[in-house]
Short mmCIF file of N, CA and C in Angstrom, two decimals:
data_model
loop_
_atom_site.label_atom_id
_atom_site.label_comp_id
_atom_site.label_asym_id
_atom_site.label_seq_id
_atom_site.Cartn_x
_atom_site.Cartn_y
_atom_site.Cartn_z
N UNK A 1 21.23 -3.65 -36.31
CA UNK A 1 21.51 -2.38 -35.66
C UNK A 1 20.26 -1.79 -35.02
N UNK A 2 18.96 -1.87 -35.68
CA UNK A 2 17.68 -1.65 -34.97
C UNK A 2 17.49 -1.71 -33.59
N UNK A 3 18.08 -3.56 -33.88
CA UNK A 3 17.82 -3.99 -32.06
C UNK A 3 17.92 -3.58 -31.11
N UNK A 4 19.74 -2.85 -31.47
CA UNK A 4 20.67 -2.43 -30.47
C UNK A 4 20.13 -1.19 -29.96
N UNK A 5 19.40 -0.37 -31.33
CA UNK A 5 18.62 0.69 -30.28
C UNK A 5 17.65 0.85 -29.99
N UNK A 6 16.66 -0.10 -29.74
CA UNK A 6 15.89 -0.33 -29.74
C UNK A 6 16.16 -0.98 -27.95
N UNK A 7 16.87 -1.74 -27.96
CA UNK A 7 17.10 -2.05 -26.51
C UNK A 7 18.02 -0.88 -26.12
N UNK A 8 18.75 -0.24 -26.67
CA UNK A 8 19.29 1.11 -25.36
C UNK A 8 18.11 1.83 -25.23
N UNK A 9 17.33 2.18 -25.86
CA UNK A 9 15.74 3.12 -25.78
C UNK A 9 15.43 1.95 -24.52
N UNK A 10 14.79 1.48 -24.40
CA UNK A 10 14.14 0.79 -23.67
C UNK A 10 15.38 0.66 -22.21
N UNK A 11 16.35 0.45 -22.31
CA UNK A 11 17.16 0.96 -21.23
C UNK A 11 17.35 1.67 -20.28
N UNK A 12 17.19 2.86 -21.22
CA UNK A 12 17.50 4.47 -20.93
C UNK A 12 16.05 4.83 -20.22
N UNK A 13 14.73 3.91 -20.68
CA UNK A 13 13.56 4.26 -20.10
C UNK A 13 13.46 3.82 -19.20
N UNK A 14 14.18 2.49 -18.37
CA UNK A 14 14.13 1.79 -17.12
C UNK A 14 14.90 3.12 -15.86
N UNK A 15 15.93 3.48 -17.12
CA UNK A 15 16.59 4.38 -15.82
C UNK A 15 16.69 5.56 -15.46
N UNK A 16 15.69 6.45 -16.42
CA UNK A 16 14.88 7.28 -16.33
C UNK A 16 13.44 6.62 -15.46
N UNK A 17 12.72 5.99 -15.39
CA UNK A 17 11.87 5.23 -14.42
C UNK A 17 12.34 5.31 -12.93
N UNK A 18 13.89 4.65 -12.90
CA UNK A 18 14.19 4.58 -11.70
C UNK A 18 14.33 5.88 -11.05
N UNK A 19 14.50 6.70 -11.65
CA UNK A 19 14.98 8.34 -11.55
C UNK A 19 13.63 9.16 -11.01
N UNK A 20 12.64 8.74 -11.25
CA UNK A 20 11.36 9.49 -11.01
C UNK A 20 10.75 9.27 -9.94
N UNK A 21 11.03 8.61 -8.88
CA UNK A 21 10.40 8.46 -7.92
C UNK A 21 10.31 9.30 -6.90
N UNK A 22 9.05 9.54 -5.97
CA UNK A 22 8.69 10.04 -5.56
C UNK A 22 9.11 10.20 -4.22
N UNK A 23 9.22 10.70 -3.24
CA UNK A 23 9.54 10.28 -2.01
C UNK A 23 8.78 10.61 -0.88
N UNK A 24 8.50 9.71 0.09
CA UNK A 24 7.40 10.69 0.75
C UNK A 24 7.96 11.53 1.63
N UNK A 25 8.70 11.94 2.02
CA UNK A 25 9.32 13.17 2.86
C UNK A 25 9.09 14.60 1.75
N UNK A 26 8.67 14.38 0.58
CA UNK A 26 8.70 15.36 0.11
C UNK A 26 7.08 16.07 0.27
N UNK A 27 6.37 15.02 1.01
CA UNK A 27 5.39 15.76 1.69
C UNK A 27 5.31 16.61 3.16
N UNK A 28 5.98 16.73 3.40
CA UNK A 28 6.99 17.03 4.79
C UNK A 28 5.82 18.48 5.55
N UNK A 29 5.67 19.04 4.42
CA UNK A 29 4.70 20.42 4.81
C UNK A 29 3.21 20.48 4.93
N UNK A 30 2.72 19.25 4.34
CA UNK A 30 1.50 18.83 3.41
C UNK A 30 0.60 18.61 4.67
N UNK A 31 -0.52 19.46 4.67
CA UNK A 31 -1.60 19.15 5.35
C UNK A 31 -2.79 18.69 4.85
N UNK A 32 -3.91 17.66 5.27
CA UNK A 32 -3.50 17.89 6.84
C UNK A 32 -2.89 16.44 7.18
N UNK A 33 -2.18 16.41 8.57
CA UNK A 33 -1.46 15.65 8.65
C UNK A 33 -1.70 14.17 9.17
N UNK A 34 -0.76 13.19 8.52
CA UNK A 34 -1.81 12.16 8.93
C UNK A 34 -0.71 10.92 10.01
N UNK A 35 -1.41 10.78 10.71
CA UNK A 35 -0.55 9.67 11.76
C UNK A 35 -1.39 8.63 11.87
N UNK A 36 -0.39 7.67 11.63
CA UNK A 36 -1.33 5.98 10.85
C UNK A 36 -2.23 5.85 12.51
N UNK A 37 -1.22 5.83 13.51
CA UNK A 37 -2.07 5.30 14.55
C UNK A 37 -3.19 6.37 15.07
N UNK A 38 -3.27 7.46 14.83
CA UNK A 38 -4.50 8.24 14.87
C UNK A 38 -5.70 7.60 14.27
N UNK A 39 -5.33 7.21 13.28
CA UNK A 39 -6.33 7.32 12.04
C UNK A 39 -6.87 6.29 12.14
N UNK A 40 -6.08 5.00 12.61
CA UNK A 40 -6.67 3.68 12.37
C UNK A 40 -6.98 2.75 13.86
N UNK A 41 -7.11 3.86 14.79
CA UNK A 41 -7.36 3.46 16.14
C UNK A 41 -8.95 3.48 16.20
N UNK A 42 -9.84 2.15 16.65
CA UNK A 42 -11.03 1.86 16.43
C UNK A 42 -11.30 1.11 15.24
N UNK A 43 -12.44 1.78 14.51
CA UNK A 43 -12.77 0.72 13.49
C UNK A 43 -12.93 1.72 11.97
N UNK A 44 -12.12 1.06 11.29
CA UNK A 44 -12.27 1.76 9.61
C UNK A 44 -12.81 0.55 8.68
N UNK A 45 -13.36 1.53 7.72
CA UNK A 45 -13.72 0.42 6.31
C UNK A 45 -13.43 1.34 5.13
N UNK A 46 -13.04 -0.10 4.36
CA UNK A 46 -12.12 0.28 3.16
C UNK A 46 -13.02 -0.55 1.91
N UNK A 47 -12.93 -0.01 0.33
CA UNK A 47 -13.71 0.27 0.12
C UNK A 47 -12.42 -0.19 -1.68
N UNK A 48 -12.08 -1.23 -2.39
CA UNK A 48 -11.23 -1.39 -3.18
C UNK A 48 -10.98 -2.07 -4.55
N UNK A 49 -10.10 -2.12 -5.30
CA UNK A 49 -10.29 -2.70 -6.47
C UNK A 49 -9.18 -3.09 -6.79
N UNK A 50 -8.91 -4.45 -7.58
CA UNK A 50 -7.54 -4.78 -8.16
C UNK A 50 -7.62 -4.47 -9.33
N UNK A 51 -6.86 -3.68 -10.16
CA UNK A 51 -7.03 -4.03 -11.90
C UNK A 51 -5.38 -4.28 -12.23
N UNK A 52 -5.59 -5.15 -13.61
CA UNK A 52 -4.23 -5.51 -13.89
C UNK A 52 -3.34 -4.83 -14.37
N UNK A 53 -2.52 -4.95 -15.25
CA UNK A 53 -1.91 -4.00 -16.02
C UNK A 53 -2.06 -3.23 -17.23
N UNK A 54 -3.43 -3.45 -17.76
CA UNK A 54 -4.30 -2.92 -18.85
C UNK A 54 -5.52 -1.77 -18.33
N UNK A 55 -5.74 -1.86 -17.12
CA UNK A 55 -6.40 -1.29 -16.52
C UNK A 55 -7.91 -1.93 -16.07
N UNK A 56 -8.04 -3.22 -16.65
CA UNK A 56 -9.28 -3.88 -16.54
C UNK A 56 -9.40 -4.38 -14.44
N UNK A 57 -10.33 -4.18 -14.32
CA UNK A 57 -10.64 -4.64 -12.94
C UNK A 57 -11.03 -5.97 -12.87
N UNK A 58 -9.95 -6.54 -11.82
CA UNK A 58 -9.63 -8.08 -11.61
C UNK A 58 -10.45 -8.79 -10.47
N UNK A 59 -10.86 -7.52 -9.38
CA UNK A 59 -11.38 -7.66 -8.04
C UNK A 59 -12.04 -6.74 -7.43
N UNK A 60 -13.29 -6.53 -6.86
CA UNK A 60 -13.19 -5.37 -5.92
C UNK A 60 -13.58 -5.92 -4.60
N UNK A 61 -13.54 -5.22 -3.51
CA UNK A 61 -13.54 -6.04 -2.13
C UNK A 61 -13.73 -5.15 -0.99
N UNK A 62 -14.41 -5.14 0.22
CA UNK A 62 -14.29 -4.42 1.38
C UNK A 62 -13.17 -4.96 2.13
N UNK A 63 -12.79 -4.07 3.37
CA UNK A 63 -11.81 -4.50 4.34
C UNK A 63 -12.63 -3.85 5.31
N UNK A 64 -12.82 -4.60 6.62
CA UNK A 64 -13.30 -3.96 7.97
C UNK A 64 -11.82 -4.15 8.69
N UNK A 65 -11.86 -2.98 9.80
CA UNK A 65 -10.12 -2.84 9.55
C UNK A 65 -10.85 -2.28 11.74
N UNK A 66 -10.18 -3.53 12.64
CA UNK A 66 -10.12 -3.01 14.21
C UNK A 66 -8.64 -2.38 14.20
N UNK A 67 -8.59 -1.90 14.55
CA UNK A 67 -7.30 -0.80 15.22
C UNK A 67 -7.09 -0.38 16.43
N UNK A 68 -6.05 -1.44 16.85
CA UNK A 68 -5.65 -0.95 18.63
C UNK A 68 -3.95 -0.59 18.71
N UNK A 69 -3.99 0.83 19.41
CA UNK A 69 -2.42 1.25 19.62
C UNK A 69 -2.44 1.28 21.03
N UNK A 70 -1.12 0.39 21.44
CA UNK A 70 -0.72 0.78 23.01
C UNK A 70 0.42 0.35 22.98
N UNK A 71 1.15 0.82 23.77
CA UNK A 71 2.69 0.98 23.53
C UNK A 71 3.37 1.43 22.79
N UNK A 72 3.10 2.09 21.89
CA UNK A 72 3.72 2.75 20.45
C UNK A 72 3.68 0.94 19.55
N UNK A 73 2.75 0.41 19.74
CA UNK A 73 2.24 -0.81 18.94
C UNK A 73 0.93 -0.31 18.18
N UNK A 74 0.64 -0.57 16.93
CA UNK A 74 -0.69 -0.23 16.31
C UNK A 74 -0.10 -1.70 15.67
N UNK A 75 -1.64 -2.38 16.34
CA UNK A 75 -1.97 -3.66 15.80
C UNK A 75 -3.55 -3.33 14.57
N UNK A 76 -3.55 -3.83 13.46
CA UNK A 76 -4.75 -3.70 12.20
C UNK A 76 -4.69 -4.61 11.83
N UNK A 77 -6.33 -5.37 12.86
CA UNK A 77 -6.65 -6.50 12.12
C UNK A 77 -8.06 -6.48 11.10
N UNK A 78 -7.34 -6.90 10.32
CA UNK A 78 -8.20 -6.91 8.55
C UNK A 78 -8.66 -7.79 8.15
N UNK A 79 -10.16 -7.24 7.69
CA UNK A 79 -11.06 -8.97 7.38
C UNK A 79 -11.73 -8.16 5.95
N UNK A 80 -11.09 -9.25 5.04
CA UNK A 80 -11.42 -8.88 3.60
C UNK A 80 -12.06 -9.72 3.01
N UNK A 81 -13.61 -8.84 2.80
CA UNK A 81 -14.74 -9.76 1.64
C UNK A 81 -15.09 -9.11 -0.23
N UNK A 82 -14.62 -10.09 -0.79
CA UNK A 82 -14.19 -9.71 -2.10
C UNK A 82 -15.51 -10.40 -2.33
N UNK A 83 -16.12 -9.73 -4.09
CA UNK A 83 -16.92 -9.56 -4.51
C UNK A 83 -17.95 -11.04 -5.09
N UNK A 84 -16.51 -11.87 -5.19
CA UNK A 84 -16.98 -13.45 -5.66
C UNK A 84 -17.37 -14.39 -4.04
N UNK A 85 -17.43 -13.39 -3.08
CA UNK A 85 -17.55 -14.25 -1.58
C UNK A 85 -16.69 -14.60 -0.86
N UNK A 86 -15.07 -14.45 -1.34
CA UNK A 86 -13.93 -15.57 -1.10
C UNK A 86 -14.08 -13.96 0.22
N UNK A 87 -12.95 -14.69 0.95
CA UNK A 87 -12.99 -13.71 2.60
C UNK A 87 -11.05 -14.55 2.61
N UNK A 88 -10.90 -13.20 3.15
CA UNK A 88 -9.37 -13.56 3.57
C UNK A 88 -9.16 -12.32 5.19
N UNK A 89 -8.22 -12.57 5.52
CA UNK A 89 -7.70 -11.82 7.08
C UNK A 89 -5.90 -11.51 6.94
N UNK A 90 -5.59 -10.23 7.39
CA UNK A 90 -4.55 -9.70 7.16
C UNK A 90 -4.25 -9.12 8.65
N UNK A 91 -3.35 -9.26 9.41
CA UNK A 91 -3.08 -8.74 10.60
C UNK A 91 -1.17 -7.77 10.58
N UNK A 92 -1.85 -6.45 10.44
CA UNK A 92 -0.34 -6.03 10.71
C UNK A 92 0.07 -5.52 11.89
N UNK A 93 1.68 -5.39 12.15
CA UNK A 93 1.96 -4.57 13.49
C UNK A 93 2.93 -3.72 12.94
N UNK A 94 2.82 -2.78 13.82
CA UNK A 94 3.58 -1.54 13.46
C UNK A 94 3.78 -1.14 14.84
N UNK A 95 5.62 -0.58 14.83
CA UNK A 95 5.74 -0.81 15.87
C UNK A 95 6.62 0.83 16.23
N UNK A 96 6.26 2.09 16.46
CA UNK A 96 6.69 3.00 15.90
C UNK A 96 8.22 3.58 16.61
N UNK A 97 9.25 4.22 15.29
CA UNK A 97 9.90 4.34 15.99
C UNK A 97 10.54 5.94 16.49
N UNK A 98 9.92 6.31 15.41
CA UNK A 98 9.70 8.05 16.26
C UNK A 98 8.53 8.68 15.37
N UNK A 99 8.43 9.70 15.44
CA UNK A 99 7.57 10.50 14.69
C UNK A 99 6.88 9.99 13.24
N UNK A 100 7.92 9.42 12.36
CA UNK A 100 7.74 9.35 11.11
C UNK A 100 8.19 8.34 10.27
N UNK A 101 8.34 7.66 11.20
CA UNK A 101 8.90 5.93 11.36
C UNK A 101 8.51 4.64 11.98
N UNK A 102 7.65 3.45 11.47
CA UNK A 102 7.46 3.05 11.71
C UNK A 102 8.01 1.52 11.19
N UNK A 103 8.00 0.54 11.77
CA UNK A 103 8.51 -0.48 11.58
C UNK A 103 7.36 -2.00 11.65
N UNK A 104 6.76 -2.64 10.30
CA UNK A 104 5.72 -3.34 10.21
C UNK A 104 5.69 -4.84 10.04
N UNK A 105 5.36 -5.54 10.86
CA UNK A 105 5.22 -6.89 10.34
C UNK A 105 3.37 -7.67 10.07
N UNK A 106 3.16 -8.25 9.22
CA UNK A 106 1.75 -9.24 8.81
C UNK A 106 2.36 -10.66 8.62
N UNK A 107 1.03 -11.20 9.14
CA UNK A 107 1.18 -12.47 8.96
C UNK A 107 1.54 -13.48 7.27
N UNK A 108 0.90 -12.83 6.21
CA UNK A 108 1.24 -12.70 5.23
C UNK A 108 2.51 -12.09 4.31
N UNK A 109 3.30 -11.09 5.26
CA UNK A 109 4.65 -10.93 4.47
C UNK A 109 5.64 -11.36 5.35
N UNK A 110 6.84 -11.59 4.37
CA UNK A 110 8.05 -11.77 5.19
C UNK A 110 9.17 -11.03 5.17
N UNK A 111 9.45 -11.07 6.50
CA UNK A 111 10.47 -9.90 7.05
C UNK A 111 9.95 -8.91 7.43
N UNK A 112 10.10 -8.14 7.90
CA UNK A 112 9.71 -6.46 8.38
C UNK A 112 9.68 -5.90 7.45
N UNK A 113 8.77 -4.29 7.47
CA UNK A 113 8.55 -3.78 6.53
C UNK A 113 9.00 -2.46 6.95
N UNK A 114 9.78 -1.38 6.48
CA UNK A 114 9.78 -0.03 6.58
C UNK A 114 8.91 0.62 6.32
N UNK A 115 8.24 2.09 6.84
CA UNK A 115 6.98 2.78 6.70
C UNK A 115 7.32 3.99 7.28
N UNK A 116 7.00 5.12 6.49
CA UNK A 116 7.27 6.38 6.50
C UNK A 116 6.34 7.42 6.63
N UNK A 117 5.88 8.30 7.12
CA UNK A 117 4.86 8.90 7.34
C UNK A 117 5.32 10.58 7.12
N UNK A 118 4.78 11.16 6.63
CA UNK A 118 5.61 12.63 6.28
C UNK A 118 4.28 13.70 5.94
N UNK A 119 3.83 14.73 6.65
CA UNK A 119 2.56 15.36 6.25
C UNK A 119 1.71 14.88 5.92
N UNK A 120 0.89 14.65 5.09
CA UNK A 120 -0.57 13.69 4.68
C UNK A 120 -0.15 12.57 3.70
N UNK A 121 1.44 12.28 3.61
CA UNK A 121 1.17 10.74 3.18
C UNK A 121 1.67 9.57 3.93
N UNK A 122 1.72 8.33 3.71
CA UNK A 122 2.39 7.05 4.24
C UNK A 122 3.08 6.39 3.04
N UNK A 123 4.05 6.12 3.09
CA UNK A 123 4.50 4.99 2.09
C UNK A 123 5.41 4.24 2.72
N UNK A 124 5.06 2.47 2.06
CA UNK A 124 5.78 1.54 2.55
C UNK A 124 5.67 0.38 1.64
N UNK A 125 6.70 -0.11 1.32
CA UNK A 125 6.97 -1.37 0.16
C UNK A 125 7.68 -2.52 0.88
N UNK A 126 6.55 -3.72 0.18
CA UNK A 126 7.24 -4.99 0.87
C UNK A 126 6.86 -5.77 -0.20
N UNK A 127 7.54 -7.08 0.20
CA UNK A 127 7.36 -8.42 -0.66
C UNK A 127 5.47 -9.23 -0.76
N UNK A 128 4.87 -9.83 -1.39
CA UNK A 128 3.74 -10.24 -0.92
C UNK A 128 3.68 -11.64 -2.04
N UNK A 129 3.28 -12.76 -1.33
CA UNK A 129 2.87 -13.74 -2.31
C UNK A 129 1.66 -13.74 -2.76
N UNK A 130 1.28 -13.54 -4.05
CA UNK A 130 -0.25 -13.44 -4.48
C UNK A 130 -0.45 -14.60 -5.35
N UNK A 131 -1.74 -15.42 -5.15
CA UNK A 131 -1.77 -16.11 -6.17
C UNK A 131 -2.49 -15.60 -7.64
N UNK A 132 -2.22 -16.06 -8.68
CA UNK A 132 -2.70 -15.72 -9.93
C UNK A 132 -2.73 -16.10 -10.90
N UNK A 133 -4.20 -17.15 -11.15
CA UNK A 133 -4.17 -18.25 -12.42
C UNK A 133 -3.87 -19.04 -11.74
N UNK A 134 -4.17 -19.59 -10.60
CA UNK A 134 -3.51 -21.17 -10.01
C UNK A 134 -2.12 -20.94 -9.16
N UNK A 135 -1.25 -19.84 -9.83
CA UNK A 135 0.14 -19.81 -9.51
C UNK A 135 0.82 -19.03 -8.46
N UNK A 136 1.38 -18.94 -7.43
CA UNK A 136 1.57 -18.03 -6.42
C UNK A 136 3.04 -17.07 -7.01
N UNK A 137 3.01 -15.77 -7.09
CA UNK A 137 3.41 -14.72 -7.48
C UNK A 137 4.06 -13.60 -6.77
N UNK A 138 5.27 -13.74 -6.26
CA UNK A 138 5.38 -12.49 -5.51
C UNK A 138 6.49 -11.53 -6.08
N UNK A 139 5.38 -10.47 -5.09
CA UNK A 139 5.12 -8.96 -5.53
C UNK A 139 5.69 -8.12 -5.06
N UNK A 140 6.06 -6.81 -5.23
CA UNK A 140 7.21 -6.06 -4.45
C UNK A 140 5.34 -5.11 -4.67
N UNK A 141 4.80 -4.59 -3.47
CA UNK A 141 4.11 -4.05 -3.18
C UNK A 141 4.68 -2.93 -2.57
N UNK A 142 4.33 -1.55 -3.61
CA UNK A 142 4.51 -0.22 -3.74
C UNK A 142 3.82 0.44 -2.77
N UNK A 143 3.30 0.58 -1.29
CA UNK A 143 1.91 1.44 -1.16
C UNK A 143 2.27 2.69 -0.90
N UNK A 144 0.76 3.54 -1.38
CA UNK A 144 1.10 4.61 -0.53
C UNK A 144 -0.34 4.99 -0.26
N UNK A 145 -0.28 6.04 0.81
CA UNK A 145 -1.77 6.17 1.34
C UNK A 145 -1.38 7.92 1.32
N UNK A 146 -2.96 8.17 1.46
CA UNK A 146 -3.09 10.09 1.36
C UNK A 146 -4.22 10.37 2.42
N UNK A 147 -3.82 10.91 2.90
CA UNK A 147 -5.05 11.48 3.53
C UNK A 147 -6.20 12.59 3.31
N UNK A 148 -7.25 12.85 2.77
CA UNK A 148 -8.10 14.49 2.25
C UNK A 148 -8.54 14.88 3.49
N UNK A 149 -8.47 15.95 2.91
CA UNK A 149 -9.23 16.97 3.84
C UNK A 149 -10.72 16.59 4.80
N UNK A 150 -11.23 15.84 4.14
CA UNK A 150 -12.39 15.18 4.71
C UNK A 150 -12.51 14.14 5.71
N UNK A 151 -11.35 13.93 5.59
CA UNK A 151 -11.00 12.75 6.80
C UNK A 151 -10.82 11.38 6.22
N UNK A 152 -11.34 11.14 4.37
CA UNK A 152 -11.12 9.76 3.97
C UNK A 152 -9.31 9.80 3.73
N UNK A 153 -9.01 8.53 3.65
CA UNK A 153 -7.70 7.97 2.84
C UNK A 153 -7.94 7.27 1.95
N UNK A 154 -6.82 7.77 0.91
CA UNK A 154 -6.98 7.04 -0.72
C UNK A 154 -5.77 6.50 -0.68
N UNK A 155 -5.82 5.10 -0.72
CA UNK A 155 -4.42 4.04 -0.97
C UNK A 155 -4.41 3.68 -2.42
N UNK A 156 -2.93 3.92 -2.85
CA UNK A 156 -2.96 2.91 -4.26
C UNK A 156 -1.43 2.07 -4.05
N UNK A 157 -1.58 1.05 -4.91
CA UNK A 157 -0.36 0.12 -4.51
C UNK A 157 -0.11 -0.68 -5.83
N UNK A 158 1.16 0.01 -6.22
CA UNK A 158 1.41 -0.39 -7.54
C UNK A 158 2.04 -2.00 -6.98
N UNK A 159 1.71 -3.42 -8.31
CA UNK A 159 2.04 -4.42 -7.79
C UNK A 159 3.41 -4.74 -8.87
N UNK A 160 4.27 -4.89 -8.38
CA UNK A 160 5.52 -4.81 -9.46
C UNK A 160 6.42 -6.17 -9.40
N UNK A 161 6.86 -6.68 -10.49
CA UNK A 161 7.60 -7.95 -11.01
C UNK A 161 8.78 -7.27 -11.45
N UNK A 162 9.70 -7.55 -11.10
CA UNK A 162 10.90 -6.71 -11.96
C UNK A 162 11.13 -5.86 -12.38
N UNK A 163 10.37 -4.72 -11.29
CA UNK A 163 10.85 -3.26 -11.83
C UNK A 163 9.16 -3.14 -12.47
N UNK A 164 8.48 -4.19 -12.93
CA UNK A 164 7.21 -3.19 -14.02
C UNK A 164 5.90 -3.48 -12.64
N UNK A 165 4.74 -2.56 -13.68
CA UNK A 165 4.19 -2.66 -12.56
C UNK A 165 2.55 -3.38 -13.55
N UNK A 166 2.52 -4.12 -12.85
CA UNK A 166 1.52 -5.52 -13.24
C UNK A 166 -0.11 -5.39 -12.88
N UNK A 167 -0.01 -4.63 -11.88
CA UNK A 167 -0.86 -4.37 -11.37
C UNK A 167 -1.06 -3.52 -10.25
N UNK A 168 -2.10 -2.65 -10.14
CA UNK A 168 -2.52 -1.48 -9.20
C UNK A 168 -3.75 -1.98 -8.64
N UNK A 169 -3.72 -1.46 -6.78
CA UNK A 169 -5.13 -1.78 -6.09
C UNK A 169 -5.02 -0.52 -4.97
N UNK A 170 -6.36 0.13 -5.81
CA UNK A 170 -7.04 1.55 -5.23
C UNK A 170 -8.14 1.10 -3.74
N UNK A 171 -7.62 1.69 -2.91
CA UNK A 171 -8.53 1.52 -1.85
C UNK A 171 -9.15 3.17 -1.21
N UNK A 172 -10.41 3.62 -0.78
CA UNK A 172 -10.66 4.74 -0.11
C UNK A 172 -11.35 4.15 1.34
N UNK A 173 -10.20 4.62 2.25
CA UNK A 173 -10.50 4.02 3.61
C UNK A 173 -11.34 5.29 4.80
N UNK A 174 -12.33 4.73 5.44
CA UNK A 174 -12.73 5.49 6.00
C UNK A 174 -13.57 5.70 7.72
N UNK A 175 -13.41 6.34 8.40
CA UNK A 175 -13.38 6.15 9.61
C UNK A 175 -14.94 5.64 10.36
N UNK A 176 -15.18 4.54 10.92
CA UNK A 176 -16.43 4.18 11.33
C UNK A 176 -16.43 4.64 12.47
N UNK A 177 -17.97 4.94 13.10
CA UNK A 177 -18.09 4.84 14.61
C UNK A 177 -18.11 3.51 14.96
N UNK A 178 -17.59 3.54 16.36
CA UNK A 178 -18.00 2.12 16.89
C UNK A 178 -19.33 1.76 17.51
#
């Protein structure tokens, strides 16, 4: 009999979980306001860390991030040097479709991605294959980005397997001259 409630507890906490989420339209008023292709037109650097699900840090890494919008296209191409030397490249497009809507594809995920923009945040979740321990792993990648008052952005991106979340990667992105 333990078991049984022991797994409805643990149930009832998945769907209370599901219940709590956040939405980003509920930043709708929130200044100051941030528009991805404003922000990431020219050149940004980002500044990040992976830790797992204990909180221990797995990675940390720069991103130099070019940013060109024309056509209601914001192309961000991303060149990432992590701390052990390894270098990887991430190219997204975003392709906007009104105000607070944008529509994203990278060479690294598959399918299109939805992306929402609402007062000073962004959020957008997609699939991602990560490898880990030898093994390739994919991830339902949570992001969301904020913008401060200062002009930096703070990204975090919960990395989730079935609903849990396995792992989080904090980035503070920030605007270079060219």
């Amino acid at each position: 009999m333990i078991s049984i409630r022991k797994l409805m507890f643990v149930a009832a906490l998945f769907v209370l979980a599901g219940c709590a989420n956040v939405d980003v339209e509920d930043y709708v008023n929130t200044t100051p306001r941030l528009d991805i292709a404003e922000y990431f037109t020219g050149n940004t650097r980002a500044w990040g860390m992976v830790q797992d699900y204990s909180g221990e840090v797995q990675r940390r890494f720069t991103v130099d991030i070019i940013g060109t919008y024309e056509n209601n296209t914001l192309t961000l191409d991303e060149t990432f040097l992590f701390a052990d030397g390894e270098t990887d490249r991430r190219v997204w497009t975003f392709e906007r479709v009104d105000d607070q809507h944008w529509v994203g594809t990278a060479n690294d995920v598959e399918g299109q991605v939805d992306a929402r923009q609402y007062g000073y945040a962004f959020h957008m979740r997609y699939p991602l294959d990560i490898e880990v321990s030898g093994r390739t792993i994919r991830f339902t990648m949570d992001d969301w980005m904020y913008l401060q008052p200062d002009g930096r952005l703070i990204n975090r991106t919960a990395m989730r397997k079935f609903g849990l979340t396995l792992g989080e990667i904090t980035l503070v992105f920030e605007q270079v001259d060219s």
